mmCIF file of C-alpha atoms in Angstrom:
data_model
loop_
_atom_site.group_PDB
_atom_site.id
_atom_site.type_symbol
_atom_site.label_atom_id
_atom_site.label_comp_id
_atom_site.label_asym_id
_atom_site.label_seq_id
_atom_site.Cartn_x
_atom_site.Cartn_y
_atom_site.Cartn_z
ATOM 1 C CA UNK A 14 137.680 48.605 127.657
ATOM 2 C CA UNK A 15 135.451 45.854 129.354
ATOM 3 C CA UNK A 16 133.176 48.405 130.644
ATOM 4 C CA UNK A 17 133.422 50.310 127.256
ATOM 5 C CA UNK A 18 132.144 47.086 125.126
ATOM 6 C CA UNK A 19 129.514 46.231 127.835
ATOM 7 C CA UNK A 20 127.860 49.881 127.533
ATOM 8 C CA UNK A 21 127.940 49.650 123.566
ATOM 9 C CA UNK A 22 126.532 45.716 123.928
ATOM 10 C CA UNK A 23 123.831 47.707 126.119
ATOM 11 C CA UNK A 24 122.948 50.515 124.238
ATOM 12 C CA UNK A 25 122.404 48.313 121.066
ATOM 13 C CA UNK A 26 120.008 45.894 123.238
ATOM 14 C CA UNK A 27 117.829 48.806 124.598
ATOM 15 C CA UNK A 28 117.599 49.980 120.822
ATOM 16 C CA UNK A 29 116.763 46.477 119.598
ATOM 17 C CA UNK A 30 114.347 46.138 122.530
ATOM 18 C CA UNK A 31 112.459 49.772 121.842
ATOM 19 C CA UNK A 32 111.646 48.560 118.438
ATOM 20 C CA UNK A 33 110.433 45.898 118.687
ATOM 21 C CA UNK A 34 107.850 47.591 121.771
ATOM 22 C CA UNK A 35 107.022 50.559 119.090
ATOM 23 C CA UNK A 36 106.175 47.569 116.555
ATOM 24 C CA UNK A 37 104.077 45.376 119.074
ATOM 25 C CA UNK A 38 100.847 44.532 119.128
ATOM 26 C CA UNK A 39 99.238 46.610 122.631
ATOM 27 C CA UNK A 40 97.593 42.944 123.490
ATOM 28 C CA UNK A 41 100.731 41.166 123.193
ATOM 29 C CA UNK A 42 102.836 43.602 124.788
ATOM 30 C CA UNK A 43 100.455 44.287 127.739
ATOM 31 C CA UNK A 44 100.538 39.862 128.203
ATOM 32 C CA UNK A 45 104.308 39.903 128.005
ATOM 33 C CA UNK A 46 104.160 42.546 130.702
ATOM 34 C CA UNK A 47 101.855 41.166 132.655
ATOM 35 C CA UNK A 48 103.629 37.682 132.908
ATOM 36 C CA UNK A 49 107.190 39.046 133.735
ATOM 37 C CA UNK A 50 105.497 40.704 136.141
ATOM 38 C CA UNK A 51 104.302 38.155 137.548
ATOM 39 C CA UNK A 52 106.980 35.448 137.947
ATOM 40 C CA UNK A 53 109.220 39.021 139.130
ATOM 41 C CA UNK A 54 106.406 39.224 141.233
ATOM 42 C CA UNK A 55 106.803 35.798 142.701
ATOM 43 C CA UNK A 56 110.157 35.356 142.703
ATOM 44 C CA UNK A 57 110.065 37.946 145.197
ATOM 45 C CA UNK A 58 107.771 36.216 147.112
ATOM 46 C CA UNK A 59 109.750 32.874 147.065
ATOM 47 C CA UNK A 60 112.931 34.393 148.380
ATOM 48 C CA UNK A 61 111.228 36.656 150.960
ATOM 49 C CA UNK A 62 109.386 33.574 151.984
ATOM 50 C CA UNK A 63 112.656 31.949 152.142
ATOM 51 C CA UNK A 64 114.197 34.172 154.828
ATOM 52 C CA UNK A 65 110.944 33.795 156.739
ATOM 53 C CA UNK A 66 109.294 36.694 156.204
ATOM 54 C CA UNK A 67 105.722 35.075 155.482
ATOM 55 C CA UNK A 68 103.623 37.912 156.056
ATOM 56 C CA UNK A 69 105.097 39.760 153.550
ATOM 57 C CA UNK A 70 105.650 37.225 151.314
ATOM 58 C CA UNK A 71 102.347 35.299 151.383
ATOM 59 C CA UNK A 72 100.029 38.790 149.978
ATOM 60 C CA UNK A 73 103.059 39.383 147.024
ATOM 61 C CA UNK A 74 102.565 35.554 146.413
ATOM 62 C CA UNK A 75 98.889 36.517 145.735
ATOM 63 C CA UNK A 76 99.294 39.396 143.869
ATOM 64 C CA UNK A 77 101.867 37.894 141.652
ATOM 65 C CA UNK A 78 99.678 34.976 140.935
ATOM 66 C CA UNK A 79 96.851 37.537 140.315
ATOM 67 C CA UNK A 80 98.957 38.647 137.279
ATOM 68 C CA UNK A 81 99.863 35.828 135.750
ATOM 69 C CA UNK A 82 95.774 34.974 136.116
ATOM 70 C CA UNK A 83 95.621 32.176 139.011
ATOM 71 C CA UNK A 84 94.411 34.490 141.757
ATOM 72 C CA UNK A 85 91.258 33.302 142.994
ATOM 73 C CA UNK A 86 91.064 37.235 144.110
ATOM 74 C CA UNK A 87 91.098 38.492 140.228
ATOM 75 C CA UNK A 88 87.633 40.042 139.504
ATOM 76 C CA UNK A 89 88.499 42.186 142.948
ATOM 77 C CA UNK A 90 92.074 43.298 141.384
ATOM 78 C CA UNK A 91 90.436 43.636 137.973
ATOM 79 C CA UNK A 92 88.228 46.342 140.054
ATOM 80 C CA UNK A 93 91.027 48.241 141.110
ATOM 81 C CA UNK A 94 93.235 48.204 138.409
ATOM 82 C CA UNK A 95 90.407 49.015 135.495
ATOM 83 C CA UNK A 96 88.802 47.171 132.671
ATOM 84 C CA UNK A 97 92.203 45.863 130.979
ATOM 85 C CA UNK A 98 94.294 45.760 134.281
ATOM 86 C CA UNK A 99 95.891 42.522 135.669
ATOM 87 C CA UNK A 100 92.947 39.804 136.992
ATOM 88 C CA UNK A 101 90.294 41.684 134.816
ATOM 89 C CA UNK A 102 87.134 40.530 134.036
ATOM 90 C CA UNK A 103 87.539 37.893 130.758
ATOM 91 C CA UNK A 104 84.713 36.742 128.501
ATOM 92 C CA UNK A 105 86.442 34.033 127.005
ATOM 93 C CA UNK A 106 86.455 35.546 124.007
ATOM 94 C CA UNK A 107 83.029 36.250 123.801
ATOM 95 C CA UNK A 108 81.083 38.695 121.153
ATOM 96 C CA UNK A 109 78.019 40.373 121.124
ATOM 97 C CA UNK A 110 76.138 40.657 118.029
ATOM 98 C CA UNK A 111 73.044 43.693 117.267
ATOM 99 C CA UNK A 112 71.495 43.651 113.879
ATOM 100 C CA UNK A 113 69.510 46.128 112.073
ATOM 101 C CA UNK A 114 68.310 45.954 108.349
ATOM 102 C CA UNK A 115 71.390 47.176 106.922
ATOM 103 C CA UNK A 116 74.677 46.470 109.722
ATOM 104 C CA UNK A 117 75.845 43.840 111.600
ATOM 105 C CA UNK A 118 77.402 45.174 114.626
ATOM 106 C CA UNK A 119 80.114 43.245 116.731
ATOM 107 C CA UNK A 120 81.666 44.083 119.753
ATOM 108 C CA UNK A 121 84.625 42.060 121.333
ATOM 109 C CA UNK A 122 84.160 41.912 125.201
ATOM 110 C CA UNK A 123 87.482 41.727 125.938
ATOM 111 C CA UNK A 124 88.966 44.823 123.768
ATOM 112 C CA UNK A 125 85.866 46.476 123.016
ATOM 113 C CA UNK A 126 86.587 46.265 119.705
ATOM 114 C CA UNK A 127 83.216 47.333 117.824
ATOM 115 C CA UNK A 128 83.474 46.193 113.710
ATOM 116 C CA UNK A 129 80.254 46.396 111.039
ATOM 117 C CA UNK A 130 79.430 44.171 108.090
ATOM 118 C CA UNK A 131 76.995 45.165 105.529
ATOM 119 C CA UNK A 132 74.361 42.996 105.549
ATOM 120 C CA UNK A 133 71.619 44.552 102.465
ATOM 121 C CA UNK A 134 71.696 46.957 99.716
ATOM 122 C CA UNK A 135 74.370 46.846 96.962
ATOM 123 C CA UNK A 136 77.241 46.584 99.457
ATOM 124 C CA UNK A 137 76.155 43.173 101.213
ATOM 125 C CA UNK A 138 78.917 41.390 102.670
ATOM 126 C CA UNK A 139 81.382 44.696 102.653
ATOM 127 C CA UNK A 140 82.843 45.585 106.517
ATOM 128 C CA UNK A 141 82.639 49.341 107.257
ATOM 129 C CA UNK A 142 86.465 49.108 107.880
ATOM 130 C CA UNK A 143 86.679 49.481 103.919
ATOM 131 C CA UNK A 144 84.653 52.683 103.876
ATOM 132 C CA UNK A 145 86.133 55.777 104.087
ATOM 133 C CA UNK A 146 84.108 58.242 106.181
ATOM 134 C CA UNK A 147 83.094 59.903 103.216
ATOM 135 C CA UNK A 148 81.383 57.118 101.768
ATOM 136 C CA UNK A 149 79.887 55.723 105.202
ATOM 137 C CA UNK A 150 77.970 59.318 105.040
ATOM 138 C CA UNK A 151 76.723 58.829 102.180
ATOM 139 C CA UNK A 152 76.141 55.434 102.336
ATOM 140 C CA UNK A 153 74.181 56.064 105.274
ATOM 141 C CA UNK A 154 71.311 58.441 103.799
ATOM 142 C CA UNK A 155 69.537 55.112 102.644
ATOM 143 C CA UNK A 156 69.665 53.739 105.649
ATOM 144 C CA UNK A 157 66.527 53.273 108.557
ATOM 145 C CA UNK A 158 66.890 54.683 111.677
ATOM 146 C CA UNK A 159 68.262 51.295 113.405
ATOM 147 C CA UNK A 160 70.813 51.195 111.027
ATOM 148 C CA UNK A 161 72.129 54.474 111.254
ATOM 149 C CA UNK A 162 71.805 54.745 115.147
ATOM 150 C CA UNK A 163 74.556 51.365 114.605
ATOM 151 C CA UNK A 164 76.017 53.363 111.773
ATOM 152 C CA UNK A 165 76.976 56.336 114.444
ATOM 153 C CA UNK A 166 77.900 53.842 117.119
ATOM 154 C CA UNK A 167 81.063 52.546 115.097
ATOM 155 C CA UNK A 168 81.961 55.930 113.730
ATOM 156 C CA UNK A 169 82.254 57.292 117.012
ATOM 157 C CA UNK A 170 84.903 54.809 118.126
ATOM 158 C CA UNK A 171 86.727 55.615 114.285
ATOM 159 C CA UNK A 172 86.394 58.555 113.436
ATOM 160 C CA UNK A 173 85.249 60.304 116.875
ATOM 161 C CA UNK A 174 85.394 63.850 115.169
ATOM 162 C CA UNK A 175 83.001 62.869 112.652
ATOM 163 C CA UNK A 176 80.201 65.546 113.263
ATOM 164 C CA UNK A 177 82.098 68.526 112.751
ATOM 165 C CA UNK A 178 83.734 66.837 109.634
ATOM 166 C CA UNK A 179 79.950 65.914 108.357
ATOM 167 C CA UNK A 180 78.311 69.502 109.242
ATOM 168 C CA UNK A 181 81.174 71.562 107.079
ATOM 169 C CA UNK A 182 80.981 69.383 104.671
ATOM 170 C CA UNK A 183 76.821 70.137 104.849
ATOM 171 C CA UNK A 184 75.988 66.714 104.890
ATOM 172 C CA UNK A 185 74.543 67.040 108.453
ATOM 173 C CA UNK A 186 73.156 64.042 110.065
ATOM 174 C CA UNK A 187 72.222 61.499 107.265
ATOM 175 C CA UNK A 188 71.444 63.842 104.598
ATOM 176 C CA UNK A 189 70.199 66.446 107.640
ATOM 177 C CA UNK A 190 67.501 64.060 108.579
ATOM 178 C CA UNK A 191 66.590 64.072 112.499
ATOM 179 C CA UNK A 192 66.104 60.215 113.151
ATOM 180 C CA UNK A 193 65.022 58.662 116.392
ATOM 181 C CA UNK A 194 66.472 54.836 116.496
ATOM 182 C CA UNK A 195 63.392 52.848 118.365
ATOM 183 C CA UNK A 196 63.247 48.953 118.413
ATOM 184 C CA UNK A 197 61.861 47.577 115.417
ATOM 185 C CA UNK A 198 59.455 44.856 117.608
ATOM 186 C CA UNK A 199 60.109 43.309 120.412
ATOM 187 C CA UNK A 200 63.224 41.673 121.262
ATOM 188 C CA UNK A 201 63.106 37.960 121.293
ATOM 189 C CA UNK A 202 65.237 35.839 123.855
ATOM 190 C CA UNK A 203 67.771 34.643 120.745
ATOM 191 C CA UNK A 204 68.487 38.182 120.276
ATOM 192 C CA UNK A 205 69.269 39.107 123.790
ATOM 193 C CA UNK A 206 71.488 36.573 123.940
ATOM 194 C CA UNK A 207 73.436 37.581 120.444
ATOM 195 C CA UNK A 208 73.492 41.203 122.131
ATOM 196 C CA UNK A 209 75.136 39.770 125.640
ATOM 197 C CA UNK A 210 77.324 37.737 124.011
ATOM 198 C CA UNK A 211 75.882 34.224 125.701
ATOM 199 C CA UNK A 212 75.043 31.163 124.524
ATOM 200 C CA UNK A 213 70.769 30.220 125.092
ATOM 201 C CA UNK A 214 70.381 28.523 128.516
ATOM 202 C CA UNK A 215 72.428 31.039 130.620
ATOM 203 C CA UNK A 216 71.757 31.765 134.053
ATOM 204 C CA UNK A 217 71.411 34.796 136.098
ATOM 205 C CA UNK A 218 74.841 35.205 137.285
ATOM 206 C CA UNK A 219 76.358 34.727 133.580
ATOM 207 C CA UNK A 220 73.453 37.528 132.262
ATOM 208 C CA UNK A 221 74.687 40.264 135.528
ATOM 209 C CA UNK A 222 77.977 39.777 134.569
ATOM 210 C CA UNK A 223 77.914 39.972 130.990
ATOM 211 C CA UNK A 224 75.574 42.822 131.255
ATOM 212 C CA UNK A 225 78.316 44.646 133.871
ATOM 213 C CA UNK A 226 80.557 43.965 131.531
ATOM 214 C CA UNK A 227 79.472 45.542 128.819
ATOM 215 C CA UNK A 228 78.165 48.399 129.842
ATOM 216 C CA UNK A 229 81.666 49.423 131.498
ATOM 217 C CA UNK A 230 82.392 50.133 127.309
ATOM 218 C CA UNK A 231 79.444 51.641 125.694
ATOM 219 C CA UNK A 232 77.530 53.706 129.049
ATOM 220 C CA UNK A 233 77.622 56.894 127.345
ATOM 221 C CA UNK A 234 78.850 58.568 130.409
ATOM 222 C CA UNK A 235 82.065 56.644 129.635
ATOM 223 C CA UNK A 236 82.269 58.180 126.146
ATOM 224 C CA UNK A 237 79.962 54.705 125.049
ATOM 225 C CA UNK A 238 76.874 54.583 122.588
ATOM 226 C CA UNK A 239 73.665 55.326 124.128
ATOM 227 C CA UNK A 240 72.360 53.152 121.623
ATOM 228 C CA UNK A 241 74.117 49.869 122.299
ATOM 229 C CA UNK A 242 73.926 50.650 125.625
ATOM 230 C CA UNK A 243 70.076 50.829 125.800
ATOM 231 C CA UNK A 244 70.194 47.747 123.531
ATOM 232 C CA UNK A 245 72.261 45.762 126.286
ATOM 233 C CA UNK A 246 69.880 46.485 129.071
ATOM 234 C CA UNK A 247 66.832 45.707 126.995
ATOM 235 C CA UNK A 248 68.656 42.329 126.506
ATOM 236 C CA UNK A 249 69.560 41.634 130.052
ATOM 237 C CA UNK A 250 65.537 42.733 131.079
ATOM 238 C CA UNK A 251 64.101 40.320 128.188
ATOM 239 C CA UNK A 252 66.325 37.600 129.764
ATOM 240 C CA UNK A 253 66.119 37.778 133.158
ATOM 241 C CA UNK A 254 62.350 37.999 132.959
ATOM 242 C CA UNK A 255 62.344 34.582 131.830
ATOM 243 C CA UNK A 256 64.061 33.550 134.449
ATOM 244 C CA UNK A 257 61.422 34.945 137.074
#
């Protein structure tokens, strides 16, 4: 009977436990599991160091500090693990900003999260989030080329099926337009650092890595925007030519 109860208390546990995973937020969940891992990690260590065993113990002591983010070793585990693995790269919450005359554009650094605000016409001050992709097409045909080379940018990350949906529907590419985004002048230094996410005053080290960092998300090889991308390295060339 014991054994009975102790299954049942078990089973209800692992249910209780599996929804609230299924209703987690990814961040959160992927923190939690990163910490338990980590004091696991170096409990381990402790009680292997315990018996003696140092050499073992002393590299899980590292790794295990790694993922709870104390690892003085945690841009080379980032490396191997990926962008969002344990001792990854962190901005600090930092966010890089492109304009055009029509969209704001923000990406998050840490979760590549790309979001648009309207920023002219008769939609100022509307996010793209409360567009359908309907209206974003259509919204779009009285755009400039900037705008809608941002414009496709954020719809590939929402809706990443979006051509085929726009060339049945015979809208084709902004009203079947071909546009070619160029630079509207030349990028000043405040704008570089809006697109890299930095503050004015940064050295070279902060503008390589921010510049690394970002193009890990939008290189177009790795599904990215060859917009933003070429965006980011005109920012990272404008800055680091004033440091010269």
């Amino acid at each position: 009977m014991p054994t009975l109860i102790a299954g049942i208390v078990a089973v209800a546990l692992l249910y209780v436990a599996l929804n609230i995973i299924k209703g987690a937020d990814p961040k959160w969940l992927a923190k939690v599991v990163r910490g338990g891992g980590g004091i696991v990690t170096l409990a381990a260590a402790l009680f292997i160091g315990a018996r003696g065993e140092l050499a073992v113990a002393i590299p899980l002591g590292i790794f295990g500090a790694g993922l709870l983010g104390w690892s003085p070793f945690g841009a080379q585990l980032g490396s191997a693990w990926g962008n969002y693995g344990p001792g990854a790269w962190k901005s600090n919450g930092q966010k890089s900003k492109v304009r055009s005359q029509f969209i704001e554009m923000t990406l998050d650094h840490d979760t590549g999260a790309l979001e648009g605000l309207i920023t002219a016409g008769p939609e100022t001050g509307r996010v793209l989030e409360d567009f359908t992709l309907d209206e974003l097409i259509a919204l779009a045909r009285g755009f400039d080329a900037e705008s809608w080379a941002l414009l496709e940018s954020y719809l590939d990350r929402r809706f990443p099926a979006w051509r085929e949906h726009a060339q049945g529907e015979g809208a084709g590419r902004s009203g079947g337009e071909d546009r070619r985004a160029a630079p509207s002048g030349k990028m000043t230094a405040e704008e570089a650092y809006q697109i890299l996410g930095l503050k004015p005053g940064a050295g070279r080290d902060e503008i390589s890595r921010a510049h690394r960092g970002l193009m890990k998300k939008l290189h177009p090889d790795q599904g990215g925007s060859t917009y933003l991308a070429a965006r980011v390295n005109e920012a990272k060339d404008t800055l680091l030519r004033n440091h010269r």
